[in-house]
Short mmCIF file of C-alpha atoms in Angstrom, two decimals:
data_model
loop_
_atom_site.label_atom_id
_atom_site.label_comp_id
_atom_site.label_asym_id
_atom_site.label_seq_id
_atom_site.Cartn_x
_atom_site.Cartn_y
_atom_site.Cartn_z
CA MET A 2 -6.24 -0.24 -2.55
CA HIS A 3 -15.89 0.09 -8.66
CA PRO A 4 -19.77 1.13 -7.99
CA GLY A 5 -22.15 -0.53 -8.43
CA GLY A 6 -23.81 0.78 -12.10
CA ARG A 7 -20.86 2.43 -13.82
CA GLN A 8 -21.42 3.72 -17.02
CA ALA A 9 -18.63 1.32 -19.57
CA GLY A 10 -17.30 4.87 -20.28
CA ASP A 11 -16.70 6.71 -17.01
CA VAL A 12 -13.31 5.30 -15.57
CA ARG A 13 -12.30 6.20 -12.09
CA GLU A 14 -9.33 6.64 -10.87
CA ASP A 15 -9.20 6.87 -7.79
CA GLU A 16 -7.76 4.04 -5.00
CA GLU A 17 -10.75 2.20 -5.10
CA ALA A 18 -11.75 2.13 -8.60
CA LEU A 19 -8.06 0.31 -9.13
CA LEU A 20 -9.92 -2.42 -6.91
CA PRO A 21 -11.13 -5.27 -9.02
CA GLN A 22 -14.45 -6.66 -8.19
CA PRO A 23 -14.65 -10.38 -7.42
CA LEU A 24 -17.26 -11.85 -9.80
CA SER A 25 -21.14 -12.35 -7.60
CA GLU A 26 -22.31 -15.31 -6.54
CA GLU A 27 -24.22 -17.33 -8.13
CA SER A 28 -28.09 -16.53 -6.88
CA THR A 29 -28.70 -19.88 -7.58
CA THR A 30 -27.72 -23.32 -6.74
CA ARG A 31 -25.87 -25.84 -9.67
CA THR A 32 -29.15 -27.33 -10.15
CA GLY A 33 -31.18 -23.62 -10.90
CA ARG A 34 -32.93 -24.23 -8.32
CA PRO A 35 -33.62 -21.17 -5.70
CA ARG A 36 -31.26 -21.03 -2.50
CA SER A 37 -33.18 -21.11 0.43
CA LEU A 38 -32.33 -21.85 4.18
CA ARG A 39 -33.50 -24.22 4.19
CA SER A 40 -31.99 -26.00 1.32
CA ILE A 41 -28.67 -25.54 2.92
CA SER A 42 -26.75 -28.11 4.30
CA LEU A 43 -23.62 -28.73 5.71
CA GLN A 44 -21.98 -30.20 2.37
CA ALA A 45 -23.41 -27.25 1.08
CA VAL A 46 -21.15 -24.67 4.04
CA LEU A 47 -18.71 -27.03 3.64
CA TRP A 48 -17.85 -27.13 -0.27
CA GLN A 49 -18.77 -22.68 -0.06
CA CYS A 50 -15.83 -22.10 2.57
CA LEU A 51 -13.73 -24.60 0.21
CA ALA A 52 -15.02 -22.38 -3.07
CA PHE A 53 -14.11 -19.50 -0.87
CA MET A 54 -10.84 -21.15 0.61
CA ARG A 55 -9.64 -20.87 -3.39
CA PRO A 56 -6.97 -18.08 -4.31
CA SER A 57 -8.82 -15.90 -6.53
CA PHE A 58 -6.23 -16.16 -9.86
CA LEU A 59 -7.03 -20.07 -10.29
CA ALA A 60 -11.21 -19.41 -9.76
CA LYS A 61 -13.39 -20.36 -12.30
CA ARG A 62 -15.33 -18.06 -13.89
CA SER A 63 -18.60 -19.08 -16.20
CA PRO A 64 -19.00 -17.55 -19.48
CA THR A 65 -21.88 -15.73 -18.30
CA PRO A 66 -22.90 -12.54 -19.87
CA GLU A 67 -21.57 -10.58 -16.86
CA ALA A 68 -19.20 -12.82 -16.78
CA SER A 69 -18.46 -11.86 -20.87
CA GLU A 70 -18.52 -7.65 -19.91
CA LYS A 71 -16.23 -7.92 -17.87
CA THR A 72 -13.84 -9.84 -19.39
CA SER A 73 -14.53 -7.55 -21.91
CA LEU A 74 -13.53 -4.68 -20.28
CA SER A 75 -10.69 -5.88 -18.87
CA SER A 76 -9.17 -6.85 -22.24
CA ARG A 77 -9.42 -2.45 -23.51
CA LYS A 78 -6.45 -0.91 -22.75
CA PRO A 79 -5.50 0.20 -19.16
CA HIS A 80 -6.61 3.55 -17.70
CA SER A 81 -3.80 6.09 -17.05
CA THR A 82 -3.02 5.82 -13.18
CA GLU A 83 -3.91 2.02 -12.76
CA TYR A 84 -0.09 0.63 -13.53
CA LEU A 85 -0.10 3.05 -10.05
CA ASP A 86 -2.11 -0.16 -8.71
CA GLY A 87 0.73 -2.72 -9.75
CA VAL A 88 3.75 -0.16 -8.39
CA ARG A 89 1.37 -0.74 -4.67
CA GLY A 90 1.30 -4.01 -5.07
CA VAL A 91 5.30 -4.67 -5.17
CA ALA A 92 5.75 -2.00 -2.45
CA SER A 93 3.60 -3.96 0.17
CA LEU A 94 5.17 -7.50 -1.12
CA ILE A 95 8.69 -5.44 -0.16
CA VAL A 96 7.80 -3.92 3.15
CA PHE A 97 6.26 -7.57 3.40
CA ILE A 98 10.64 -9.02 2.58
CA LEU A 99 11.55 -6.61 4.65
CA HIS A 100 9.85 -7.01 8.10
CA TRP A 101 9.98 -10.98 7.51
CA THR A 102 13.60 -10.73 6.95
CA HIS A 103 15.37 -8.17 9.47
CA ILE A 104 14.17 -10.44 12.94
CA PRO A 105 16.44 -13.11 11.74
CA TYR A 106 19.22 -11.14 9.11
CA PRO A 107 19.01 -7.93 11.60
CA SER A 108 22.25 -6.71 9.47
CA VAL A 109 20.41 -5.69 6.21
CA ASN A 110 19.69 -3.02 8.28
CA SER A 111 23.35 -1.49 7.42
CA GLY A 112 24.17 -0.59 4.20
CA TRP A 113 27.03 -2.06 2.47
CA GLY A 114 30.91 -1.85 3.35
CA TYR A 115 29.76 -0.83 7.49
CA LYS A 116 32.90 -2.98 9.16
CA ASP A 117 34.09 -4.20 6.28
CA ASN A 118 30.27 -6.08 6.49
CA THR A 119 30.13 -6.84 1.90
CA SER A 120 27.43 -9.20 1.41
CA PHE A 121 26.32 -9.06 -1.41
CA TRP A 122 22.38 -8.29 -0.59
CA LEU A 123 22.74 -4.93 1.17
CA LEU A 124 24.60 -3.30 -2.14
CA PRO A 125 22.82 -0.12 -3.16
CA PHE A 126 19.62 -1.86 -5.86
CA ILE A 127 19.75 -4.89 -4.67
CA ARG A 128 18.63 -4.22 -1.29
CA ILE A 129 15.38 -2.71 -2.71
CA ILE A 130 14.01 -5.79 -2.64
CA TYR A 131 13.57 -5.12 1.63
CA SER A 132 13.86 -1.60 1.57
CA GLY A 133 10.23 -1.33 3.15
CA ALA A 134 10.61 2.62 4.81
CA ALA A 135 11.30 3.18 1.44
CA MET A 136 8.07 1.88 -0.33
CA VAL A 137 5.92 3.54 2.46
CA SER A 138 7.68 6.41 0.62
CA VAL A 139 5.72 5.00 -1.90
CA PHE A 140 2.76 3.88 -1.02
CA PHE A 141 2.17 7.98 0.72
CA VAL A 142 3.10 9.43 -3.46
CA VAL A 143 0.93 7.04 -5.40
CA SER A 144 -2.46 8.14 -3.55
CA GLY A 145 -1.81 11.99 -3.79
CA PHE A 146 -1.38 10.86 -7.18
CA VAL A 147 -4.39 8.82 -7.10
CA LEU A 148 -6.80 11.07 -4.51
CA SER A 149 -5.93 13.93 -6.67
CA HIS A 150 -5.75 12.81 -10.26
CA ARG A 151 -9.47 12.79 -11.42
CA PHE A 152 -9.76 15.38 -9.92
CA VAL A 153 -7.39 17.71 -11.52
CA GLN A 154 -8.70 16.17 -14.92
CA ARG A 155 -11.98 18.05 -13.40
CA MET A 156 -9.67 21.15 -13.00
CA HIS A 157 -8.93 21.65 -16.34
CA ARG A 158 -12.03 21.50 -17.68
CA GLN A 159 -13.88 23.40 -15.31
CA GLU A 160 -16.64 20.00 -14.09
CA TYR A 161 -16.39 22.11 -11.01
CA ALA A 162 -20.01 20.88 -9.91
CA GLU A 163 -18.44 16.86 -10.89
CA LEU A 164 -15.88 17.94 -9.34
CA PHE A 165 -16.97 18.27 -5.82
CA SER A 166 -19.77 15.93 -6.47
CA GLY A 167 -16.91 13.31 -6.35
CA LEU A 168 -14.94 14.40 -3.75
CA THR A 169 -17.69 14.44 -0.91
CA SER A 170 -18.41 10.87 -2.20
CA LEU A 171 -14.14 9.81 -1.74
CA THR A 172 -13.85 12.12 1.80
CA PHE A 173 -16.98 11.02 2.85
CA ARG A 174 -15.72 6.96 2.34
CA ARG A 175 -12.05 7.04 3.30
CA ALA A 176 -12.08 6.46 7.11
CA ILE A 177 -14.50 3.55 6.68
CA ARG A 178 -12.40 1.99 3.11
CA LEU A 179 -8.96 2.47 5.95
CA PHE A 180 -9.48 1.95 8.89
CA LEU A 181 -12.42 -0.76 8.77
CA PRO A 182 -9.95 -4.12 7.42
CA ALA A 183 -7.14 -2.38 9.17
CA PHE A 184 -9.85 -3.04 12.23
CA ALA A 185 -10.41 -6.25 10.88
CA SER A 186 -6.49 -7.28 10.86
CA SER A 187 -6.10 -5.65 14.69
CA THR A 188 -8.99 -8.13 15.59
CA LEU A 189 -7.91 -11.19 14.68
CA ALA A 190 -3.73 -10.21 16.19
CA PHE A 191 -5.80 -9.44 19.86
CA ILE A 192 -8.00 -12.98 19.04
CA CYS A 193 -4.96 -15.01 18.44
CA ALA A 194 -2.57 -13.93 21.39
CA GLY A 195 -6.38 -14.53 24.04
CA LEU A 196 -5.10 -18.30 22.21
CA GLY A 197 -2.28 -18.29 22.93
CA ILE A 198 -1.53 -18.44 19.33
CA VAL A 199 0.82 -15.37 19.47
CA HIS A 200 3.29 -14.51 22.51
CA VAL A 201 2.13 -11.69 24.69
CA PRO A 202 5.39 -10.11 25.99
CA HIS A 203 5.66 -7.36 28.88
CA LYS A 204 6.32 -4.96 26.95
CA VAL A 205 5.37 -2.96 24.49
CA ASP A 206 7.51 0.36 23.11
CA GLY A 207 8.93 0.09 27.02
CA LYS A 208 6.15 0.58 29.09
CA PRO A 209 4.63 -1.88 31.06
CA PHE A 210 1.97 -4.33 28.57
CA GLU A 211 -0.82 -7.10 29.23
CA HIS A 212 -3.24 -8.68 26.70
CA SER A 213 -6.29 -7.18 27.61
CA LEU A 214 -9.84 -6.10 26.57
CA SER A 215 -8.69 -2.54 27.24
CA SER A 216 -5.67 -2.68 26.29
CA TYR A 217 -6.75 -3.82 22.00
CA LEU A 218 -9.53 -1.49 22.23
CA GLU A 219 -6.93 1.84 23.39
CA TYR A 220 -4.46 0.05 20.68
CA LEU A 221 -7.65 1.01 18.34
CA ASP A 222 -7.32 4.58 18.84
CA MET A 223 -3.31 4.87 18.38
CA GLU A 224 -4.78 3.13 15.29
CA SER A 225 -6.81 4.94 13.74
CA ASN A 226 -5.56 8.80 14.98
CA PRO A 227 -5.26 11.13 12.62
CA TRP A 228 -4.66 14.30 15.42
CA ASP A 229 -1.21 12.78 16.49
CA TRP A 230 1.26 14.37 13.89
CA SER A 231 5.02 11.82 15.41
CA ALA A 232 3.47 9.08 13.09
CA ASP A 233 6.21 6.59 15.01
CA PHE A 234 3.69 4.63 17.92
CA SER A 235 4.48 0.09 17.06
CA GLY A 236 1.68 -0.90 19.83
CA PHE A 237 1.57 -4.83 20.19
CA TYR A 238 -1.15 -5.92 17.77
CA ASN A 239 -0.74 -5.16 14.89
CA PRO A 240 3.02 -2.75 14.74
CA GLN A 241 2.99 -2.10 11.24
CA LEU A 242 -0.14 -0.06 11.13
CA TRP A 243 0.83 2.79 12.14
CA SER A 244 0.96 4.41 8.40
CA ILE A 245 -3.29 3.63 8.31
CA ALA A 246 -3.85 7.02 10.44
CA VAL A 247 -1.23 8.80 8.59
CA GLU A 248 -3.09 7.84 4.93
CA PHE A 249 -6.00 9.01 6.90
CA ARG A 250 -4.70 12.50 7.24
CA GLY A 251 -2.78 12.60 3.88
CA SER A 252 -5.94 11.74 2.30
CA MET A 253 -7.10 14.82 4.23
CA VAL A 254 -4.65 16.77 3.43
CA VAL A 255 -5.36 16.13 -0.02
CA PHE A 256 -9.53 16.69 -0.64
CA LEU A 257 -8.76 20.25 1.24
CA LEU A 258 -6.03 21.41 -1.44
CA VAL A 259 -8.65 20.10 -3.70
CA VAL A 260 -11.45 22.68 -2.56
CA GLY A 261 -9.34 24.62 -1.88
CA LEU A 262 -7.61 25.74 -4.91
CA ALA A 263 -9.91 23.48 -7.34
CA LYS A 264 -11.03 27.48 -8.66
CA THR A 265 -7.21 29.01 -9.05
CA ARG A 266 -5.20 29.14 -11.83
CA THR A 267 -2.57 26.42 -12.60
CA ALA A 268 0.96 28.32 -11.87
CA VAL A 269 -0.79 28.87 -9.02
CA ARG A 270 -1.53 25.41 -7.33
CA LEU A 271 2.07 24.67 -8.28
CA ALA A 272 3.51 27.34 -6.68
CA VAL A 273 1.29 27.15 -3.54
CA GLU A 274 1.90 23.26 -3.05
CA GLY A 275 5.21 24.27 -3.32
CA LEU A 276 5.41 26.07 -0.91
CA LEU A 277 3.75 23.48 1.34
CA ILE A 278 6.20 20.57 0.13
CA ALA A 279 9.06 22.76 1.52
CA HIS A 280 6.83 24.37 4.14
CA CYS A 281 6.35 20.30 5.38
CA PHE A 282 9.94 19.70 4.73
CA GLY A 283 11.41 21.75 6.83
CA HIS A 284 8.74 21.11 9.64
CA LYS A 285 10.07 17.03 9.69
CA ARG A 286 6.33 16.24 8.09
CA TRP A 287 7.38 14.38 4.62
CA ASP A 288 4.55 11.94 4.92
CA VAL A 289 2.74 14.96 3.73
CA ALA A 290 4.67 16.91 1.94
CA LEU A 291 4.37 13.16 -0.09
CA PHE A 292 0.84 13.18 -0.48
CA ILE A 293 0.78 17.20 -2.40
CA ALA A 294 4.28 15.67 -4.11
CA GLY A 295 1.91 13.36 -6.16
CA MET A 296 -0.62 16.13 -5.93
CA ILE A 297 2.31 18.45 -7.60
CA LEU A 298 2.98 14.97 -10.31
CA ALA A 299 -1.09 14.69 -11.39
CA GLU A 300 -1.07 18.05 -12.03
CA LEU A 301 2.28 17.75 -14.92
CA GLU A 302 0.68 14.17 -15.87
CA VAL A 303 -2.25 16.84 -17.60
CA LEU A 304 -0.35 19.89 -18.35
CA LEU A 305 3.03 18.30 -19.54
CA GLN A 306 3.74 16.39 -22.91
CA LYS A 307 6.53 14.69 -24.07
CA PRO A 308 8.40 16.51 -27.46
CA LYS A 309 7.57 14.94 -31.20
CA ASN A 310 11.30 15.96 -32.12
CA PRO A 311 13.17 12.73 -31.35
CA SER A 312 16.76 13.56 -30.52
CA ALA A 313 14.61 15.91 -28.19
CA ARG A 314 12.38 13.08 -26.83
CA LYS A 315 15.63 10.74 -26.09
CA LEU A 316 16.82 13.15 -24.27
CA VAL A 317 13.89 13.53 -21.74
CA ASN A 318 13.61 9.68 -21.45
CA THR A 319 17.06 9.49 -20.53
CA LEU A 320 17.00 12.39 -18.15
CA LEU A 321 13.86 10.90 -16.05
CA LEU A 322 15.24 7.48 -16.23
CA LEU A 323 18.28 8.66 -14.56
CA SER A 324 16.12 10.54 -12.33
CA MET A 325 14.22 6.80 -11.09
CA ILE A 326 18.20 5.69 -11.12
CA LEU A 327 19.33 8.36 -8.98
CA GLY A 328 15.54 7.27 -6.62
CA LEU A 329 16.49 3.72 -6.27
CA PHE A 330 19.90 4.76 -5.09
CA LEU A 331 17.91 6.85 -2.21
CA CYS A 332 15.91 4.26 -1.90
CA GLY A 333 18.27 2.00 -0.31
CA TYR A 334 19.31 4.56 2.54
CA PRO A 335 20.84 2.59 5.48
CA ARG A 336 17.97 2.46 8.66
CA ASP A 337 22.02 2.14 10.70
CA HIS A 338 25.14 3.86 10.56
CA ASN A 339 23.67 5.52 7.35
CA THR A 340 26.29 8.27 7.69
CA ALA A 341 29.20 5.79 8.41
CA THR A 342 28.43 3.63 5.00
CA PRO A 343 29.99 4.22 1.97
CA GLY A 344 27.88 5.33 -1.20
CA TYR A 345 26.38 7.76 1.38
CA MET A 346 28.31 8.95 3.50
CA TRP A 347 28.03 12.61 1.83
CA SER A 348 24.73 13.06 3.45
CA LYS A 349 25.88 13.60 6.91
CA TYR A 350 27.29 17.43 5.34
CA ILE A 351 23.68 18.32 4.02
CA TRP A 352 20.68 19.39 5.42
CA PRO A 353 18.63 17.53 7.79
CA PHE A 354 21.94 16.84 10.38
CA THR A 355 19.60 14.67 12.58
CA ALA A 356 18.09 11.43 12.54
CA TYR A 357 15.84 12.84 10.32
CA ARG A 358 17.82 12.20 7.69
CA ARG A 359 16.76 9.32 6.71
CA ARG A 360 13.19 9.42 6.80
CA PHE A 361 14.03 13.06 4.21
CA TRP A 362 16.65 10.58 1.60
CA LEU A 363 13.74 8.83 1.52
CA ALA A 364 11.19 10.80 1.05
CA VAL A 365 13.31 12.33 -1.64
CA GLY A 366 14.51 8.83 -3.74
CA ALA A 367 10.16 8.28 -3.04
CA ILE A 368 8.95 10.82 -5.32
CA LEU A 369 12.00 10.57 -7.74
CA PHE A 370 11.39 6.84 -8.62
CA VAL A 371 7.33 7.58 -9.06
CA GLY A 372 7.52 10.47 -10.92
CA PRO A 373 9.80 9.92 -13.63
CA MET A 374 7.65 6.49 -13.83
CA VAL A 375 4.39 9.31 -15.27
CA PHE A 376 5.95 10.01 -18.38
CA LEU A 377 8.01 6.87 -19.29
CA PRO A 378 5.42 4.04 -20.16
CA SER A 379 8.04 1.91 -21.04
CA VAL A 380 8.49 2.13 -17.08
CA GLN A 381 4.61 1.10 -16.36
CA SER A 382 4.30 -2.06 -18.53
CA VAL A 383 6.76 -3.55 -15.92
CA PHE A 384 3.80 -3.10 -13.66
CA LEU A 385 1.19 -3.84 -15.67
CA THR A 386 2.01 -7.57 -15.97
CA ARG A 387 -0.14 -9.16 -14.24
CA PRO A 388 1.99 -10.18 -11.31
CA ALA A 389 2.01 -7.22 -10.72
CA ARG A 390 -1.28 -6.29 -10.94
CA TYR A 391 -2.55 -9.25 -8.94
CA LEU A 392 0.08 -7.56 -5.90
CA GLY A 393 -2.03 -4.34 -6.40
CA ARG A 394 -5.48 -6.54 -6.39
CA ILE A 395 -3.93 -7.74 -3.26
CA SER A 396 -1.28 -5.30 -1.57
CA PHE A 397 -3.66 -3.76 1.16
CA ALA A 398 -4.41 -7.01 2.16
CA LEU A 399 -1.28 -8.29 2.11
CA TYR A 400 0.20 -5.33 3.74
CA LEU A 401 -2.92 -5.50 6.65
CA VAL A 402 -1.88 -9.00 6.83
CA HIS A 403 1.43 -9.74 6.83
CA GLY A 404 2.33 -8.92 10.53
CA LEU A 405 0.22 -11.38 12.30
CA GLY A 406 1.87 -13.53 9.53
CA ASN A 407 5.07 -13.72 10.06
CA ARG A 408 4.44 -14.35 13.89
CA THR A 409 1.85 -17.16 13.26
CA ILE A 410 2.33 -19.74 10.28
CA GLY A 411 5.80 -17.81 9.93
CA LYS A 412 7.03 -17.85 13.25
CA LEU A 413 6.78 -21.93 13.40
CA LEU A 414 7.44 -22.99 9.77
CA LEU A 415 11.00 -21.00 10.46
CA ASN A 416 11.34 -22.42 13.74
CA GLY A 417 10.90 -25.27 12.64
CA CYS A 418 13.60 -25.40 9.72
CA TRP A 419 15.83 -24.40 12.81
CA ASP A 420 14.93 -26.98 14.54
CA TYR A 421 15.45 -30.40 12.01
CA ILE A 422 17.78 -28.35 9.37
CA GLY A 423 20.15 -26.51 12.02
CA LYS A 424 21.27 -22.66 12.53
CA ASP A 425 24.95 -23.59 13.55
CA GLY A 426 26.84 -22.21 10.90
CA PHE A 427 26.29 -19.80 7.35
CA TRP A 428 24.67 -22.62 5.77
CA PRO A 429 22.50 -24.35 7.68
CA TYR A 430 21.04 -20.91 8.98
CA ALA A 431 20.44 -20.19 5.42
CA ILE A 432 19.42 -22.81 3.91
CA SER A 433 16.18 -22.82 6.99
CA PHE A 434 15.68 -19.57 6.38
CA ILE A 435 15.33 -20.07 2.30
CA VAL A 436 13.23 -23.38 2.90
CA SER A 437 10.93 -21.62 5.15
CA THR A 438 10.37 -18.75 3.68
CA THR A 439 9.61 -21.00 0.69
CA LEU A 440 7.00 -22.77 2.24
CA TYR A 441 6.13 -19.53 4.05
CA PHE A 442 5.96 -16.59 1.34
CA PRO A 443 2.24 -19.32 -0.71
CA VAL A 444 0.79 -19.27 3.01
CA VAL A 445 0.10 -15.41 2.92
CA ILE A 446 -0.07 -14.70 -0.44
CA TRP A 447 -2.96 -17.32 -0.06
CA ALA A 448 -4.30 -15.83 3.23
CA SER A 449 -4.05 -11.95 1.48
CA ASP A 450 -6.12 -13.13 -1.35
CA MET A 451 -8.58 -14.74 0.87
CA PHE A 452 -8.56 -11.20 3.48
CA TRP A 453 -8.94 -9.08 0.27
CA ARG A 454 -11.93 -10.43 -1.18
CA GLY A 455 -13.50 -12.06 2.69
CA ILE A 456 -12.90 -8.22 4.30
CA ASP A 457 -11.23 -6.22 2.01
CA VAL A 458 -14.11 -5.80 -1.04
CA PRO A 459 -16.20 -6.57 1.10
CA SER A 460 -15.62 -2.81 3.01
CA THR A 461 -15.15 -0.85 0.40
CA ASN A 462 -18.90 -2.13 -0.75
CA PHE A 463 -19.69 -1.29 3.19
CA ALA A 464 -18.48 1.90 3.17
CA ARG A 465 -20.56 2.99 -0.55
CA TRP A 466 -23.84 1.36 1.24
CA VAL A 467 -23.53 4.13 4.06
CA GLU A 468 -22.87 6.81 2.17
CA LYS A 469 -26.20 5.94 0.62
CA ARG A 470 -28.13 4.97 3.22
CA CYS A 471 -26.49 8.77 5.06
CA ALA A 472 -27.24 11.15 1.36
CA ALA A 473 -29.61 13.35 0.99
CA ALA A 474 -32.51 13.06 -0.77
CA PRO A 475 -32.64 15.03 -3.56
CA GLU A 476 -34.20 18.31 -4.34
CA GLY A 477 -37.78 17.97 -5.25
CA THR A 478 -37.78 14.68 -3.74
CA ARG A 479 -38.15 15.19 0.34
#
């Protein structure tokens, strides 16, 4: 989604290293006096709340030595996987766009040309802006790459002690890192349902449903259950969080493969991982296949270099770009009527021949999209821009927050625009949607920013604190 005391030259490339920390709060008041419980007033509390509500990109940072050091560090050349944080941010935004648009405009689930549906927004490549299912596949490829990249580097340098030390730390913290923010988001949904802010249906997933503490606890159990391989539960409180347990399971598969293959030859590692990908796809485990594909991409990034000959280099770049274009095309694979949609009808005649074909082709598209990017700095630069990097910082928070936002503030704004502008006819309906979207998007970004600073980052710090408290004392100090 920065451990304290990190050396300036020690660049960590796991997911938590890609999560920038906000500046630590000042330990003194504006007058320079130490804070105490007696000196805290209602005005000070209100001021702190307002300061917290200010988006991080608007926060003024004082020129303290610590801030100057952070500025100098941020001005350095980004490390080799930082662009993937931007990819994750853009992908999270696209998932949000899908969940916001597919109810008022269910036609986005179909492709261009199906039953004479020729809307511009349904065209291949254009539909990428709301292809949320494909972006979940992108998440898994990126996670597999980022989680394994620094360990692959250490395999090649034969730094096995450092590898196993880092791996045990990351494995220990992974569940807290993923599930604690997810539980917080689901708890907010539970509270909103109890207050009547969120409508509680009589049925969920086709089964009778009653909002209660037991229903909430049952949902948390499903949300954190990595043993159920169906990967299709939705639940009521946060339906989009089915992927959190899948993410945890995929992470554990990556860590297991790192341990098992750490001391093998590179060719053996690639062969085993390639066979596992084929096996996973054959058994409809597209999610695990994507994590392992990320591992292979990390290995190739460490191994391969582009040819120095200009003509050969140009040819390689062209092939990589064509692969990315093909990946983007497959990432637009429609959910509904895909085999009857122009441009995708061919998939009817190629394995797989069941509904699994959608997940399979979205997975292939994600691999073809992320893979070439590893070797294309020009494409990476797009995801190193300030907007993309900001989205990367709040990506996990945006993924956790937007579902509840859609059902509360978003629904309120959309219904209000329908009441005042109208929804009868193409233009009143479209204008209402555009106005409500314009009003709502800044709100959900703002809420995600606060969730990132208030829940996401503290959860990462809490995981590190728990790790330190649980760590065994070094030999000789017991």
